[in-house]
Amino acid sequence: MFSTELDVGNEIDSTFKIVGIFSGTEGTTKEAITPDSIPANCGYVDISSIDELYELKGYDYLDVYAYSPEETKELMETIKNLPDVKGKTFTFNINTEDFDIVSTPLSSFGSIVDTAVLTITVIGMFVIVLFLVLWTRSRKKEIAVLLAVGRSKAEIVGQFLTENIWIAILSMFASTALSFGLANQIGSFIVSRLGENISKLTVQIATSDMLKVFGIGVILICLAVIVASYTVIRLQPKDILTKME
């Protein structure tokens, strides 16, 4: 219902110009119950003419979009406290249906990813330790010689750490390039699983997350090198060479 300054019995004369005949709706008239439900029997007027005819000012409703439900709540409180709004009979409503459609599958996907990352980290730790143990044992003679010529155990472990960290740095560059290359493909896969509700999803890899992963990787490598080196470094050069024989 619109509020105007008219009383019962008043009339309004308005002049409109016909700019065209609406057509192309022949296939949409099957569900029409009354003649006025048929699109071809209706007149269509632009918004400006409606506002002028009914003396409307402002808007009937306002849609505000935010990046998260938390931000939506903050925006609602801000709008409620606006001088032109506060104390008036406006109805406010938060609709998170679209957000829930996206966030619910992503939350499940995130839990799966977290579990997978933890599992891969643990397995990777054991694999790295095993590989480095075998690699260190293959260099027993080199370690024995270095110890015999006066190199300290700390220097030898430091050399092993340096070698492995350089390899890790090269692997990090390769994994970074691979991650950014696969990001969009992962987004397309998620969209295909969500159905028709989402048409596009942009997957972004935060630099902070990459640094955390690299930091954890370096810590794991350091621990693995120390554990692997200890099995040989704890022996004396003579004992190492004797066991080799």
Short mmCIF file of C-alpha atoms in Angstrom, two decimals, residues 5-242:
data_model
loop_
_atom_site.label_atom_id
_atom_site.label_comp_id
_atom_site.label_asym_id
_atom_site.label_seq_id
_atom_site.Cartn_x
_atom_site.Cartn_y
_atom_site.Cartn_z
CA GLU A 5 -1.96 13.05 -0.37
CA LEU A 6 -5.19 12.00 -2.10
CA ASP A 7 -8.61 11.78 -0.47
CA VAL A 8 -11.58 9.63 -1.45
CA GLY A 9 -12.98 10.89 -4.74
CA ASN A 10 -9.81 12.62 -5.95
CA GLU A 11 -8.36 11.72 -9.32
CA ILE A 12 -4.93 11.87 -10.86
CA ASP A 13 -4.31 12.39 -14.54
CA SER A 14 -1.03 11.07 -15.89
CA THR A 15 0.21 11.00 -19.44
CA PHE A 16 2.40 8.17 -20.69
CA LYS A 17 4.01 7.54 -24.03
CA ILE A 18 3.81 4.06 -25.54
CA VAL A 19 7.31 3.19 -26.67
CA GLY A 20 6.65 -0.38 -27.74
CA ILE A 21 4.44 -3.44 -27.56
CA PHE A 22 5.58 -6.16 -25.17
CA SER A 23 5.82 -9.53 -26.90
CA GLY A 24 7.71 -12.79 -26.88
CA THR A 25 5.83 -14.27 -23.91
CA GLU A 26 3.65 -16.69 -25.79
CA GLY A 27 5.25 -19.65 -24.04
CA THR A 28 4.73 -18.21 -20.54
CA THR A 29 0.92 -17.94 -20.61
CA LYS A 30 0.10 -21.59 -19.88
CA GLU A 31 0.09 -21.08 -16.11
CA ALA A 32 -1.94 -17.88 -16.21
CA ILE A 33 -5.22 -18.26 -14.32
CA THR A 34 -6.77 -14.86 -15.03
CA PRO A 35 -6.36 -12.55 -18.04
CA ASP A 36 -4.40 -10.02 -15.99
CA SER A 37 -1.83 -12.76 -15.24
CA ILE A 38 -0.90 -12.99 -18.91
CA PRO A 39 2.26 -10.88 -19.50
CA ALA A 40 0.90 -9.63 -22.85
CA ASN A 41 -2.10 -8.08 -21.05
CA CYS A 42 0.03 -6.03 -18.65
CA GLY A 43 1.48 -2.57 -18.96
CA TYR A 44 5.04 -1.92 -17.91
CA VAL A 45 6.14 1.45 -16.58
CA ASP A 46 9.61 2.65 -15.64
CA ILE A 47 10.51 3.21 -11.98
CA SER A 48 10.74 6.98 -12.33
CA SER A 49 7.15 7.21 -13.55
CA ILE A 50 5.93 4.99 -10.68
CA ASP A 51 7.71 7.23 -8.17
CA GLU A 52 6.14 10.32 -9.71
CA LEU A 53 2.67 8.77 -9.94
CA TYR A 54 2.54 7.58 -6.32
CA GLU A 55 4.72 10.39 -4.98
CA LEU A 56 7.22 7.90 -3.65
CA LYS A 57 10.41 9.08 -2.01
CA GLY A 58 13.36 6.91 -1.15
CA TYR A 59 13.31 3.14 -1.45
CA ASP A 60 11.11 0.35 -0.14
CA TYR A 61 14.05 -1.84 0.85
CA LEU A 62 17.83 -1.89 0.90
CA ASP A 63 20.07 -4.90 0.31
CA VAL A 64 23.54 -4.76 1.84
CA TYR A 65 26.14 -7.43 1.06
CA ALA A 66 29.15 -8.22 3.23
CA TYR A 67 32.08 -10.60 3.15
CA SER A 68 31.16 -12.48 6.35
CA PRO A 69 28.22 -12.91 8.77
CA GLU A 70 30.20 -11.10 11.47
CA GLU A 71 30.64 -8.07 9.23
CA THR A 72 26.91 -8.22 8.37
CA LYS A 73 25.99 -7.91 12.05
CA GLU A 74 28.28 -4.90 12.46
CA LEU A 75 26.76 -3.25 9.39
CA MET A 76 23.25 -3.85 10.71
CA GLU A 77 24.06 -2.18 14.02
CA THR A 78 25.64 0.75 12.18
CA ILE A 79 22.57 1.18 9.94
CA LYS A 80 20.18 0.91 12.90
CA ASN A 81 21.99 3.76 14.65
CA LEU A 82 21.90 6.12 11.66
CA PRO A 83 20.02 9.36 12.51
CA ASP A 84 17.57 8.90 9.62
CA VAL A 85 16.83 5.32 10.64
CA LYS A 86 17.04 5.16 14.41
CA GLY A 87 13.66 5.04 16.15
CA LYS A 88 11.67 4.36 12.97
CA THR A 89 9.66 1.27 12.08
CA PHE A 90 12.10 -0.44 9.77
CA THR A 91 12.41 -4.20 9.55
CA PHE A 92 15.93 -5.61 9.52
CA ASN A 93 16.80 -9.11 8.46
CA ILE A 94 20.05 -11.02 7.99
CA ASN A 95 20.00 -13.69 5.31
CA THR A 96 23.05 -15.97 5.30
CA GLU A 97 21.56 -18.65 3.08
CA ASP A 98 24.01 -18.11 0.21
CA PHE A 99 26.92 -17.95 2.63
CA ASP A 100 25.83 -21.17 4.35
CA ILE A 101 25.52 -22.95 1.00
CA VAL A 102 29.19 -22.20 0.34
CA SER A 103 30.63 -22.31 3.86
CA THR A 104 29.16 -25.66 4.96
CA PRO A 105 30.85 -27.77 2.23
CA LEU A 106 34.02 -25.72 2.59
CA SER A 107 34.09 -26.29 6.34
CA SER A 108 33.87 -30.04 5.78
CA PHE A 109 36.50 -29.77 3.09
CA GLY A 110 38.68 -27.74 5.47
CA SER A 111 38.43 -30.41 8.16
CA ILE A 112 39.43 -33.07 5.66
CA VAL A 113 42.38 -30.95 4.54
CA ASP A 114 43.52 -30.36 8.15
CA THR A 115 43.39 -34.09 8.87
CA ALA A 116 45.24 -34.84 5.65
CA VAL A 117 47.93 -32.24 6.43
CA LEU A 118 48.46 -33.67 9.92
CA THR A 119 48.64 -37.22 8.59
CA ILE A 120 51.04 -36.25 5.80
CA THR A 121 53.20 -34.34 8.29
CA VAL A 122 53.54 -37.34 10.61
CA ILE A 123 54.17 -39.79 7.77
CA GLY A 124 56.55 -37.34 6.13
CA MET A 125 58.51 -37.01 9.36
CA PHE A 126 59.02 -40.78 9.56
CA VAL A 127 59.93 -41.00 5.87
CA ILE A 128 62.43 -38.14 6.13
CA VAL A 129 64.03 -39.64 9.25
CA LEU A 130 64.29 -43.06 7.56
CA PHE A 131 65.74 -41.55 4.39
CA LEU A 132 68.28 -39.46 6.31
CA VAL A 133 69.28 -42.40 8.50
CA LEU A 134 70.07 -44.43 5.38
CA TRP A 135 71.77 -41.42 3.78
CA THR A 136 73.86 -40.75 6.90
CA ARG A 137 74.90 -44.38 7.24
CA SER A 138 76.04 -44.35 3.62
CA ARG A 139 78.44 -41.56 4.60
CA LYS A 140 79.93 -43.31 7.64
CA LYS A 141 83.41 -43.36 6.14
CA GLU A 142 83.25 -39.64 5.39
CA ILE A 143 82.09 -38.92 8.95
CA ALA A 144 84.86 -41.07 10.42
CA VAL A 145 87.49 -39.28 8.37
CA LEU A 146 86.17 -35.85 9.34
CA LEU A 147 86.16 -36.81 13.02
CA ALA A 148 89.69 -38.21 12.69
CA VAL A 149 91.07 -34.97 11.21
CA GLY A 150 89.64 -32.95 14.07
CA ARG A 151 86.27 -31.77 12.80
CA SER A 152 83.79 -31.40 15.64
CA LYS A 153 80.52 -33.29 15.72
CA ALA A 154 78.64 -29.97 15.68
CA GLU A 155 80.40 -28.96 12.47
CA ILE A 156 79.52 -32.24 10.80
CA VAL A 157 75.86 -31.97 11.83
CA GLY A 158 75.87 -28.34 10.67
CA GLN A 159 77.18 -29.45 7.28
CA PHE A 160 74.38 -32.00 6.98
CA LEU A 161 71.81 -29.39 7.99
CA THR A 162 73.13 -26.94 5.41
CA GLU A 163 72.96 -29.51 2.63
CA ASN A 164 69.40 -30.52 3.49
CA ILE A 165 68.15 -26.97 3.99
CA TRP A 166 69.42 -25.99 0.55
CA ILE A 167 67.54 -28.94 -0.93
CA ALA A 168 64.46 -27.89 1.07
CA ILE A 169 64.66 -24.32 -0.29
CA LEU A 170 64.69 -25.58 -3.87
CA SER A 171 61.74 -27.85 -3.06
CA MET A 172 59.86 -24.91 -1.55
CA PHE A 173 60.18 -22.87 -4.74
CA ALA A 174 58.94 -25.82 -6.79
CA SER A 175 56.01 -26.50 -4.43
CA THR A 176 55.01 -22.81 -4.42
CA ALA A 177 54.80 -22.72 -8.20
CA LEU A 178 52.84 -25.99 -8.20
CA SER A 179 50.43 -24.74 -5.49
CA PHE A 180 49.53 -21.55 -7.33
CA GLY A 181 49.11 -23.52 -10.53
CA LEU A 182 46.67 -25.96 -8.91
CA ALA A 183 44.69 -23.36 -6.92
CA ASN A 184 42.21 -22.51 -9.69
CA GLN A 185 41.77 -26.17 -10.58
CA ILE A 186 40.86 -26.92 -6.96
CA GLY A 187 38.34 -24.06 -7.04
CA SER A 188 36.73 -25.47 -10.18
CA PHE A 189 36.53 -28.91 -8.57
CA ILE A 190 34.78 -27.53 -5.47
CA VAL A 191 32.31 -25.56 -7.61
CA SER A 192 31.46 -28.70 -9.57
CA ARG A 193 30.68 -30.51 -6.31
CA LEU A 194 28.52 -27.67 -4.96
CA GLY A 195 26.10 -27.71 -7.90
CA GLU A 196 24.41 -24.76 -9.61
CA ASN A 197 24.28 -22.48 -6.55
CA ILE A 198 27.86 -21.26 -7.10
CA SER A 199 29.18 -20.32 -10.52
CA LYS A 200 32.75 -19.37 -9.60
CA LEU A 201 35.08 -19.78 -6.63
CA THR A 202 38.44 -18.07 -6.35
CA VAL A 203 41.04 -19.97 -4.32
CA GLN A 204 43.80 -17.83 -2.88
CA ILE A 205 46.94 -19.02 -1.12
CA ALA A 206 47.98 -16.69 1.69
CA THR A 207 51.68 -15.90 1.94
CA SER A 208 51.50 -16.29 5.71
CA ASP A 209 50.20 -19.86 5.32
CA MET A 210 52.99 -20.71 2.91
CA LEU A 211 55.57 -19.35 5.36
CA LYS A 212 54.07 -21.43 8.17
CA VAL A 213 54.27 -24.58 6.05
CA PHE A 214 57.87 -23.83 5.08
CA GLY A 215 58.75 -23.11 8.71
CA ILE A 216 57.28 -26.41 9.87
CA GLY A 217 59.14 -28.17 7.05
CA VAL A 218 62.48 -26.66 8.09
CA ILE A 219 61.89 -27.66 11.73
CA LEU A 220 61.06 -31.22 10.67
CA ILE A 221 64.19 -31.40 8.53
CA CYS A 222 66.36 -30.15 11.38
CA LEU A 223 64.90 -32.69 13.80
CA ALA A 224 65.25 -35.48 11.23
CA VAL A 225 68.90 -34.59 10.52
CA ILE A 226 69.76 -34.51 14.23
CA VAL A 227 68.05 -37.86 14.88
CA ALA A 228 69.64 -39.47 11.83
CA SER A 229 73.09 -38.05 12.54
CA TYR A 230 73.03 -39.14 16.17
CA THR A 231 73.09 -42.82 15.17
CA VAL A 232 76.56 -42.30 13.66
CA ILE A 233 77.98 -39.18 15.36
CA ARG A 234 77.74 -40.78 18.82
CA LEU A 235 80.43 -43.32 17.80
CA GLN A 236 84.16 -42.83 17.74
CA PRO A 237 85.98 -42.80 14.35
CA LYS A 238 87.61 -46.17 15.13
CA ASP A 239 84.26 -47.74 16.02
CA ILE A 240 82.68 -46.40 12.83
CA LEU A 241 85.39 -47.87 10.62
CA THR A 242 85.34 -51.16 12.53
#
